[in-house]
Coordinates of C-alpha atoms in Angstrom, one line a residue:
X2 CA 54.0 0.5 -16.7
X3 CA 55.6 -2.3 -14.5
X4 CA 52.3 -4.3 -14.6
X5 CA 51.8 -3.7 -18.5
X6 CA 55.1 -5.2 -18.9
X7 CA 54.5 -8.1 -16.6
X8 CA 51.3 -9.0 -18.3
X9 CA 53.1 -8.6 -21.5
X10 CA 55.9 -11.1 -20.3
X11 CA 53.1 -13.7 -19.3
X12 CA 51.5 -13.7 -22.2
X13 CA 54.7 -14.4 -24.3
X14 CA 55.2 -17.1 -21.9
X15 CA 52.0 -18.8 -22.1
X16 CA 52.2 -18.3 -26.0
X17 CA 55.5 -20.2 -26.1
X18 CA 54.3 -22.8 -24.3
X19 CA 51.5 -23.4 -26.4
X20 CA 53.7 -23.3 -29.5
X21 CA 55.6 -25.9 -28.4
X22 CA 52.6 -28.1 -27.4
X23 CA 51.7 -27.8 -31.0
X24 CA 55.0 -28.1 -32.4
X25 CA 55.1 -31.6 -30.7
X26 CA 51.7 -32.5 -31.7
X27 CA 53.1 -31.8 -35.4
X28 CA 55.9 -33.8 -34.6
X29 CA 53.8 -36.8 -33.5
X30 CA 51.4 -36.9 -36.2
X31 CA 54.4 -36.8 -38.8
X32 CA 55.8 -39.9 -37.1
X33 CA 52.3 -41.5 -37.1
X34 CA 51.9 -40.6 -40.6
X35 CA 55.1 -42.5 -41.6
X36 CA 54.7 -45.5 -39.3
X37 CA 50.9 -45.7 -40.9
X38 CA 52.5 -45.6 -44.1
X39 CA 54.9 -48.7 -43.7
X40 CA 52.4 -50.7 -41.8
X41 CA 49.7 -49.9 -44.9
X42 CA 52.5 -51.2 -47.2
X43 CA 52.8 -54.4 -45.4
X44 CA 49.0 -55.2 -44.6
X45 CA 47.1 -57.4 -46.5
X46 CA 43.5 -57.3 -44.8
X47 CA 41.3 -54.6 -47.3
X48 CA 39.3 -53.4 -44.0
X49 CA 42.6 -52.7 -42.4
X50 CA 44.0 -51.0 -45.8
X51 CA 41.0 -48.6 -45.5
X52 CA 41.3 -48.0 -41.9
X53 CA 44.7 -47.1 -42.3
X54 CA 44.0 -44.9 -45.5
X55 CA 41.5 -43.4 -43.3
X56 CA 43.6 -42.4 -40.5
X57 CA 46.5 -41.2 -43.5
X58 CA 43.9 -39.0 -44.1
X59 CA 43.3 -37.7 -40.8
X60 CA 46.7 -37.2 -39.9
X61 CA 47.4 -35.2 -42.7
X62 CA 44.7 -33.2 -42.0
X63 CA 45.8 -32.4 -38.6
X64 CA 49.2 -31.3 -39.6
X65 CA 47.8 -29.0 -42.3
X66 CA 46.0 -27.3 -39.6
X67 CA 48.4 -27.7 -37.0
X68 CA 50.9 -25.8 -39.1
X69 CA 48.3 -23.1 -40.1
X70 CA 47.4 -22.5 -36.4
X71 CA 51.1 -22.4 -35.6
X72 CA 51.7 -20.2 -38.3
X73 CA 48.7 -17.6 -37.1
X74 CA 50.1 -17.3 -33.9
X75 CA 53.4 -16.5 -35.0
X76 CA 51.9 -13.9 -37.3
X77 CA 49.5 -12.7 -34.4
X78 CA 53.0 -12.1 -32.1
X79 CA 54.7 -10.2 -35.0
X80 CA 51.8 -7.9 -35.2
X81 CA 51.5 -7.6 -31.6
X82 CA 47.9 -9.0 -31.1
X83 CA 48.5 -11.6 -28.5
X84 CA 49.3 -9.1 -25.8
X85 CA 47.2 -9.0 -22.7
X86 CA 46.0 -5.4 -21.9
X87 CA 44.8 -4.9 -18.7
X88 CA 40.9 -4.4 -18.5
X89 CA 40.3 -6.0 -21.3
X90 CA 37.5 -8.8 -21.1
X91 CA 36.6 -11.7 -23.8
X92 CA 34.1 -13.9 -24.0
X93 CA 34.5 -17.4 -22.2
X94 CA 34.9 -20.7 -23.9
X95 CA 32.9 -23.4 -24.5
X96 CA 32.3 -27.4 -25.0
X97 CA 30.8 -28.1 -28.3
X98 CA 29.8 -31.6 -29.2
X99 CA 28.5 -33.2 -32.8
X100 CA 26.6 -36.3 -32.2
X101 CA 23.7 -38.2 -34.2
X102 CA 25.4 -37.5 -38.0
X103 CA 22.8 -39.2 -40.3
X104 CA 23.3 -38.6 -43.9
X105 CA 20.2 -39.6 -46.1
X106 CA 20.9 -41.1 -49.2
X107 CA 18.5 -41.1 -52.5
X108 CA 18.8 -43.9 -54.7
X109 CA 16.8 -44.4 -58.2
X110 CA 13.4 -46.8 -57.9
X111 CA 15.3 -49.4 -60.2
X112 CA 18.3 -49.6 -57.5
X113 CA 16.7 -49.3 -54.2
X114 CA 12.9 -50.6 -54.6
X115 CA 13.5 -53.1 -57.7
X116 CA 16.9 -54.4 -56.5
X117 CA 18.3 -53.7 -59.9
X118 CA 21.3 -51.9 -61.4
X119 CA 24.8 -52.7 -60.4
X120 CA 26.2 -53.5 -57.0
X121 CA 28.2 -50.3 -56.0
X122 CA 29.4 -50.5 -52.7
X123 CA 31.0 -47.9 -51.0
X124 CA 33.4 -47.1 -47.7
X125 CA 32.5 -43.6 -45.9
X126 CA 33.6 -41.5 -42.9
X127 CA 33.7 -38.1 -41.9
X128 CA 35.9 -35.5 -40.6
X129 CA 34.6 -32.9 -38.2
X130 CA 37.0 -30.0 -37.6
X131 CA 36.7 -26.6 -35.2
X132 CA 39.8 -24.6 -35.1
X133 CA 43.0 -26.6 -35.2
X134 CA 41.5 -29.6 -33.8
X135 CA 40.3 -32.8 -36.2
X136 CA 38.3 -35.9 -35.2
X137 CA 37.3 -38.6 -37.2
X138 CA 34.3 -40.6 -37.3
X139 CA 34.0 -44.3 -37.5
X140 CA 34.6 -46.0 -41.1
X141 CA 31.0 -47.3 -42.2
X142 CA 31.7 -50.0 -45.2
X143 CA 29.6 -51.9 -47.4
X144 CA 27.3 -49.0 -48.2
X145 CA 24.9 -50.0 -51.1
X146 CA 21.6 -49.5 -52.6
X147 CA 20.1 -51.3 -49.3
X148 CA 20.7 -48.5 -47.5
X149 CA 18.4 -45.3 -47.2
X150 CA 21.1 -43.4 -45.0
X151 CA 24.5 -43.5 -43.4
X152 CA 24.3 -43.4 -39.7
X153 CA 27.3 -42.6 -37.3
X154 CA 27.0 -43.2 -33.7
X155 CA 30.2 -41.2 -32.8
X156 CA 30.1 -38.4 -30.1
X157 CA 32.8 -35.7 -31.3
X158 CA 33.4 -33.2 -28.3
X159 CA 35.5 -30.0 -28.5
X160 CA 36.9 -28.1 -25.7
X161 CA 37.4 -24.5 -25.4
X162 CA 36.0 -23.3 -28.3
X163 CA 35.4 -19.6 -28.9
X164 CA 32.2 -18.3 -29.6
X165 CA 32.9 -17.0 -33.1
X166 CA 33.5 -21.0 -33.9
X167 CA 32.8 -22.8 -37.3
X168 CA 32.5 -26.5 -37.2
X169 CA 33.1 -28.0 -40.7
X170 CA 32.1 -31.4 -41.5
X171 CA 33.6 -32.9 -44.3
X172 CA 32.4 -36.5 -45.6
X173 CA 35.1 -38.9 -47.2
X174 CA 34.0 -41.5 -49.8
X175 CA 35.5 -44.8 -51.5
X176 CA 34.6 -46.7 -54.1
X177 CA 35.3 -50.5 -52.8
X178 CA 34.5 -52.5 -56.1
X179 CA 36.9 -50.5 -58.4
X180 CA 40.7 -50.9 -58.1
X181 CA 42.4 -47.6 -58.4
X182 CA 45.0 -46.8 -61.5
X183 CA 47.1 -43.7 -62.4
X184 CA 49.0 -42.8 -65.3
X185 CA 52.2 -42.2 -63.9
X186 CA 53.8 -41.6 -60.7
X187 CA 56.3 -38.7 -60.3
X188 CA 60.0 -39.9 -60.1
X189 CA 60.7 -37.7 -56.8
X190 CA 57.7 -39.7 -55.0
X191 CA 58.6 -43.3 -56.4
X192 CA 62.4 -42.4 -55.7
X193 CA 61.1 -41.4 -51.7
X194 CA 59.4 -44.9 -51.7
X195 CA 62.8 -46.7 -53.2
X196 CA 64.9 -44.8 -50.5
X197 CA 62.1 -45.7 -47.9
X198 CA 61.9 -49.3 -48.3
X199 CA 65.4 -49.8 -47.3
X200 CA 64.6 -48.7 -43.4
X201 CA 61.9 -51.4 -42.7
X202 CA 63.9 -54.9 -43.4
X203 CA 64.5 -56.8 -46.8
X204 CA 61.2 -58.5 -46.9
X205 CA 59.3 -55.7 -46.0
X206 CA 61.2 -53.5 -48.0
X207 CA 60.1 -56.0 -51.3
X208 CA 56.8 -55.4 -50.4
X209 CA 57.2 -51.5 -50.4
X210 CA 59.5 -51.3 -53.3
X211 CA 57.3 -53.8 -55.5
X212 CA 54.1 -51.9 -55.2
X213 CA 52.6 -50.7 -58.6
X214 CA 51.9 -47.1 -59.4
X215 CA 47.9 -47.8 -58.3
X216 CA 48.8 -48.0 -54.8
X217 CA 50.7 -44.9 -54.8
X218 CA 48.2 -41.6 -54.6
X219 CA 50.1 -38.4 -54.5
X220 CA 51.9 -37.2 -51.4
X221 CA 52.9 -40.8 -50.7
X222 CA 49.5 -42.1 -49.9
X223 CA 49.0 -45.8 -50.0
X224 CA 46.2 -48.0 -50.9
X225 CA 42.3 -47.1 -51.2
X226 CA 42.1 -43.4 -52.2
X227 CA 39.1 -41.7 -50.4
X228 CA 37.5 -38.8 -52.1
X229 CA 36.0 -35.6 -50.3
X230 CA 32.6 -35.7 -51.7
X231 CA 30.7 -33.2 -49.7
X232 CA 31.0 -30.8 -46.7
X233 CA 29.2 -28.6 -44.2
X234 CA 29.8 -25.5 -41.9
X235 CA 27.9 -25.0 -38.8
X236 CA 28.3 -22.1 -36.2
X237 CA 26.6 -20.9 -33.0
X238 CA 23.5 -19.8 -34.7
X239 CA 22.8 -23.7 -35.5
X240 CA 23.5 -25.3 -31.8
X241 CA 20.3 -27.1 -30.7
X242 CA 19.7 -29.4 -28.0
X243 CA 17.7 -31.7 -30.3
X244 CA 18.7 -33.1 -34.0
X245 CA 18.3 -30.9 -36.6
X246 CA 18.8 -31.0 -40.4
X247 CA 21.3 -28.9 -42.4
X248 CA 22.6 -28.5 -45.9
X249 CA 25.3 -30.7 -47.5
X250 CA 27.6 -28.6 -50.5
X251 CA 28.9 -30.9 -52.9
X252 CA 32.4 -31.1 -54.0
X253 CA 33.3 -31.2 -57.8
X254 CA 35.5 -34.0 -58.8
X255 CA 38.4 -33.7 -60.6
X256 CA 36.5 -34.2 -64.4
X257 CA 33.6 -32.1 -63.2
X258 CA 31.1 -35.0 -62.5
X259 CA 29.1 -35.9 -59.7
X260 CA 30.1 -38.5 -57.4
X261 CA 27.7 -41.6 -57.8
X262 CA 27.0 -42.1 -54.3
X263 CA 23.6 -40.3 -54.2
X264 CA 23.8 -37.8 -51.6
X265 CA 20.4 -36.4 -50.6
X266 CA 21.8 -32.8 -50.1
X267 CA 21.0 -32.7 -46.5
X268 CA 21.8 -34.6 -43.3
X269 CA 20.8 -34.4 -39.7
X270 CA 23.3 -33.9 -36.5
X271 CA 22.9 -32.6 -33.1
X272 CA 25.3 -29.7 -32.5
X273 CA 25.3 -29.1 -28.8
X274 CA 27.0 -25.9 -27.3
X275 CA 27.6 -25.4 -23.3
X276 CA 29.6 -22.3 -22.4
X277 CA 31.8 -22.5 -19.3
X278 CA 29.8 -19.6 -17.9
X279 CA 27.1 -22.2 -17.3
X280 CA 29.4 -24.8 -15.5
X281 CA 32.2 -22.5 -14.0
X282 CA 32.0 -19.9 -11.9
X283 CA 32.9 -16.1 -13.1
X284 CA 33.5 -15.3 -9.5
X285 CA 33.7 -16.6 -5.7
X286 CA 33.9 -15.0 -2.5
X287 CA 32.0 -13.2 0.7
X288 CA 29.1 -10.4 -0.1
X289 CA 27.1 -8.8 2.2
X290 CA 23.4 -8.7 1.4
X291 CA 21.2 -5.5 2.4
X292 CA 18.1 -7.4 4.3
X293 CA 16.6 -4.4 5.9
X294 CA 17.2 -0.9 4.1
X295 CA 15.4 0.9 7.4
X296 CA 17.9 -0.5 9.7
X297 CA 20.8 -0.8 7.0
X298 CA 21.0 -4.4 8.0
X299 CA 23.1 -7.0 6.2
X300 CA 23.6 -10.9 6.3
X301 CA 26.7 -12.3 5.2
X302 CA 27.1 -15.2 2.5
X303 CA 29.3 -17.0 0.4
X304 CA 28.4 -16.4 -3.5
X305 CA 29.2 -18.1 -6.2
X306 CA 28.4 -16.5 -9.9
X307 CA 27.6 -18.8 -12.4
X308 CA 24.8 -20.5 -14.5
X309 CA 22.7 -17.1 -15.0
X310 CA 22.2 -16.5 -11.0
X311 CA 24.4 -15.3 -8.1
X312 CA 23.8 -18.4 -5.8
X313 CA 24.1 -17.4 -1.8
X314 CA 25.3 -20.0 0.6
X315 CA 26.0 -19.7 4.5
X316 CA 29.7 -20.8 4.3
X317 CA 32.1 -22.2 1.3
X318 CA 31.7 -25.8 2.6
X319 CA 27.7 -25.4 2.0
X320 CA 28.3 -25.0 -1.9
X321 CA 28.9 -28.5 -2.9
X322 CA 26.5 -30.1 -0.1
X323 CA 23.7 -27.7 0.4
X324 CA 21.2 -26.0 -1.5
X325 CA 21.9 -22.2 -1.7
X326 CA 19.8 -19.7 0.5
X327 CA 18.9 -17.4 -2.3
X328 CA 19.8 -17.2 -5.7
X329 CA 19.6 -13.7 -7.6
X330 CA 19.2 -13.8 -11.2
X331 CA 21.9 -12.6 -13.5
X332 CA 20.7 -12.4 -16.9
X333 CA 21.0 -10.8 -20.4
X334 CA 18.3 -8.4 -18.7
X335 CA 20.5 -7.5 -15.4
X336 CA 21.9 -4.1 -14.9
X337 CA 24.7 -3.7 -12.3
X338 CA 25.3 -0.6 -10.9
X339 CA 27.0 1.7 -8.1
X340 CA 24.8 2.4 -5.1
X341 CA 24.0 5.9 -3.6
X342 CA 27.0 6.4 -1.0
X343 CA 25.0 9.1 0.6
X344 CA 22.0 6.3 1.3
X345 CA 24.4 3.4 2.1
X346 CA 27.1 3.5 4.8
X347 CA 29.5 0.8 3.0
X348 CA 31.3 2.4 -0.1
X349 CA 31.9 -0.8 -1.7
X350 CA 28.3 -1.1 -2.6
X351 CA 26.2 -1.9 -5.9
X352 CA 23.0 -2.7 -7.0
X353 CA 22.1 -5.9 -8.9
X354 CA 19.0 -5.2 -10.9
X355 CA 16.6 -7.8 -13.1
X356 CA 13.6 -6.5 -15.2
X357 CA 11.1 -9.0 -16.3
X358 CA 7.8 -8.8 -18.2
X359 CA 6.1 -9.3 -15.0
X360 CA 8.6 -8.3 -12.0
X361 CA 11.7 -6.2 -10.8
X362 CA 14.3 -8.0 -8.7
X363 CA 16.7 -5.4 -6.9
X364 CA 19.1 -6.6 -4.5
X365 CA 21.8 -4.5 -2.8
X366 CA 25.3 -6.2 -2.3
X367 CA 28.9 -5.0 -0.7
X368 CA 32.1 -6.3 -0.6
X369 CA 34.6 -5.9 2.1
X370 CA 37.3 -4.0 0.2
X371 CA 37.5 -1.9 -2.9
X372 CA 39.8 -4.7 -4.3
X373 CA 37.2 -7.1 -3.5
X374 CA 34.6 -4.8 -5.2
X375 CA 36.7 -4.4 -8.4
X376 CA 37.1 -8.1 -8.5
X377 CA 33.1 -8.6 -8.2
X378 CA 32.4 -5.9 -10.7
X379 CA 34.6 -7.3 -13.3
X380 CA 33.0 -10.8 -12.4
X381 CA 29.3 -9.6 -13.2
X382 CA 30.6 -8.0 -16.3
X383 CA 32.3 -10.8 -17.8
X384 CA 29.0 -13.0 -17.0
X385 CA 26.8 -10.7 -19.2
X386 CA 29.3 -10.1 -22.1
X387 CA 29.6 -14.3 -21.7
X388 CA 25.7 -14.3 -22.1
X389 CA 25.8 -11.8 -24.8
X390 CA 28.1 -13.6 -26.9
X391 CA 26.7 -17.2 -26.6
X392 CA 23.4 -15.7 -27.1
X393 CA 20.6 -18.7 -27.3
X394 CA 23.2 -21.3 -25.8
X395 CA 23.2 -19.6 -22.5
X396 CA 19.4 -19.8 -22.0
X397 CA 19.1 -23.5 -21.8
X398 CA 21.9 -26.1 -20.5
X399 CA 22.3 -28.4 -23.5
X400 CA 23.4 -31.7 -22.8
X401 CA 27.2 -32.6 -23.8
X402 CA 27.6 -36.3 -24.1
X403 CA 30.9 -38.0 -23.5
X404 CA 33.3 -38.6 -26.5
X405 CA 33.5 -41.8 -28.0
X406 CA 36.6 -43.3 -27.5
X407 CA 37.1 -43.9 -31.1
X408 CA 37.0 -40.4 -31.6
X409 CA 40.1 -39.1 -29.4
X410 CA 43.3 -38.2 -31.3
X411 CA 45.3 -40.8 -32.5
X412 CA 47.8 -40.3 -29.9
X413 CA 45.1 -40.9 -27.4
X414 CA 43.5 -43.9 -28.3
X415 CA 44.0 -46.7 -26.1
X416 CA 44.3 -49.4 -29.1
X417 CA 45.4 -48.6 -32.6
X418 CA 45.6 -50.0 -36.2
X419 CA 49.0 -51.0 -35.2
X420 CA 47.7 -53.5 -32.6
X421 CA 45.6 -55.3 -34.9
X422 CA 47.6 -55.7 -37.7
X423 CA 48.9 -58.8 -38.5
X424 CA 52.3 -58.7 -40.7
X425 CA 52.4 -62.0 -42.4
X426 CA 54.6 -63.2 -45.4
X427 CA 55.3 -66.8 -46.9
X428 CA 58.8 -66.0 -47.5
X429 CA 59.8 -64.7 -44.2
X430 CA 63.5 -65.1 -42.2
X431 CA 63.0 -66.0 -38.7
X432 CA 65.4 -65.7 -35.6
X433 CA 66.1 -68.4 -33.2
X434 CA 63.0 -67.2 -31.0
X435 CA 60.9 -68.1 -33.9
X436 CA 59.8 -64.3 -34.9
X437 CA 60.1 -62.8 -38.3
X438 CA 62.9 -60.4 -38.7
X439 CA 60.6 -57.7 -40.5
X440 CA 57.9 -58.3 -37.8
X441 CA 60.5 -57.7 -35.2
X442 CA 61.4 -54.1 -37.0
X443 CA 57.7 -53.2 -37.6
X444 CA 57.4 -54.1 -33.7
X445 CA 60.0 -51.9 -32.5
X446 CA 58.9 -49.0 -34.8
X447 CA 55.2 -49.4 -33.3
X448 CA 56.4 -49.7 -29.6
X449 CA 58.5 -46.4 -30.4
X450 CA 55.4 -44.7 -31.5
X451 CA 53.3 -45.9 -29.1
X452 CA 55.6 -44.8 -26.0
X453 CA 55.9 -41.5 -27.4
X454 CA 52.4 -41.5 -27.5
X455 CA 51.8 -42.5 -24.0
X456 CA 54.4 -39.6 -23.1
X457 CA 52.2 -37.1 -24.8
X458 CA 48.9 -38.3 -23.1
X459 CA 50.4 -37.8 -20.0
X460 CA 51.8 -34.5 -20.5
X461 CA 48.2 -33.4 -21.5
X462 CA 46.7 -34.8 -18.2

C-alpha cells in the first residue's frame, strides 16, 4: 500500500507540473495573439499582413488545442485514469516528422495551357497537428494558373508522440486580388476594438479605431481572411520512409460552393516515424551469458537492449567507442522464458529465443540478483510491447530530418514578424530622440513579449 500511495502521489505531482507548463503556453499564446493583432492593425505591407493573419490562425488553433488538452487532463484526473499502477506498461513514444508536402493543382486547359481566364492569385499555407501540438508551414504567395502544384520545403517534427496518434493536415487559402467585405460587425466586437485602440497610443489608436468593418473578421481577426479549404488525417499505418500519396477531404464553404483554387484531391508527403525503442535503451546493465553448457561456463557482458537487439559489450565504456562483441536479436519473433532451475545453478536465469524461417537463436542469460532479473524481464517485455505497438515502424529505422527553424512554435523562433514590421505614420509626434511615440509604445510591447518568449524557451531546455 505504501508503494501504491507513493506512485499515486508522484503521478499527481507530474500531472500538476505538466498542467502548469500547459497553462504557461496558453497564457503566452494569448499575449502573442494580442500583440500580433495590434501590430497587424498598424502594418501597411501586404506581405506582412498575410504573415500576421497566418500567425493569428496558428495562435488561435494552439490556444484551442491547449485548452482541450488541459480539459482532457483535468477530466482524466477526476476520473482517476492518470494514476500509475505498478506493473502496467505502456508503449514507448516516438518522433514523427512530416516533410516534402506537395499539393497538385488541376487547372482548366484554358487557364493553364492557353493562358486565358482571369488572373486569380492565392496565398496558401498549412497547419500540421498532432495531439496538442500545432506547427505551421511557410506561406506560399502568388499561387496562380502557371503553377501545377504547391510545394512546401518545411520539415515539421513532433516529439513524444503515442502510437495511436493522428496527424492532421489543414490547408488554408486566401484569395489575393479581392478585398474582404462583410455586411455588419457585432457591437461587442466593435466596442472591444474601440476600448483596445486607446491602449497603444494616440496615432496608432487612430489606425485601430478607424478600421472599417471589412478589416474585422469574427473573433477579432484583422486583415486578410484565410479559409480552411481541405484537410487530411494520417496515422501510423501511413508512415513510410518515402514520399507517398494521400487523399484530401474538401471542406465546404459557408454558402456550400466549391473553392476556386482547383485542388486535385490528393497530395504527397513523407510521414516518418522513429520510435524511441530504436534510439533509446529499454534496459542497460550487466548480464552473464552462458557460453559452455556442459561446463556451465559464463561470460560477463555489459548489455544494452535497444533497436531490436541485445548488444553485448566488454565494459560500459565500450558502448560508445567499440562495436559489440555479440548481438542477440530481440524481435517480434522472440520469446523470453524462465530457465529450468534443475539445469542451471543460477536462480536468476532466463532464455532468449528467436525463431526465423531458416534458423533458431537461443541464448541463456542470468542476472546478478532477483532485483536485476525483474528489471531485465520488464525491459524485454517492454521492448517486445513497443515493437507490437509500433508495427512496421520498428522494422526499418526511418530518417527523421531536423525541423525547419520556421516551423518551431512562435515562442521558440529567433526572429518573428515583430522584428521585421516597420511602423510608419506621416502624422506622428516625435520625442526629443527622434523616435515616434507610437513606435516606442509598440516596441516596449514587443520587447515584453519576446522577453517572455525567451524565458519560456529557457524553461523548456
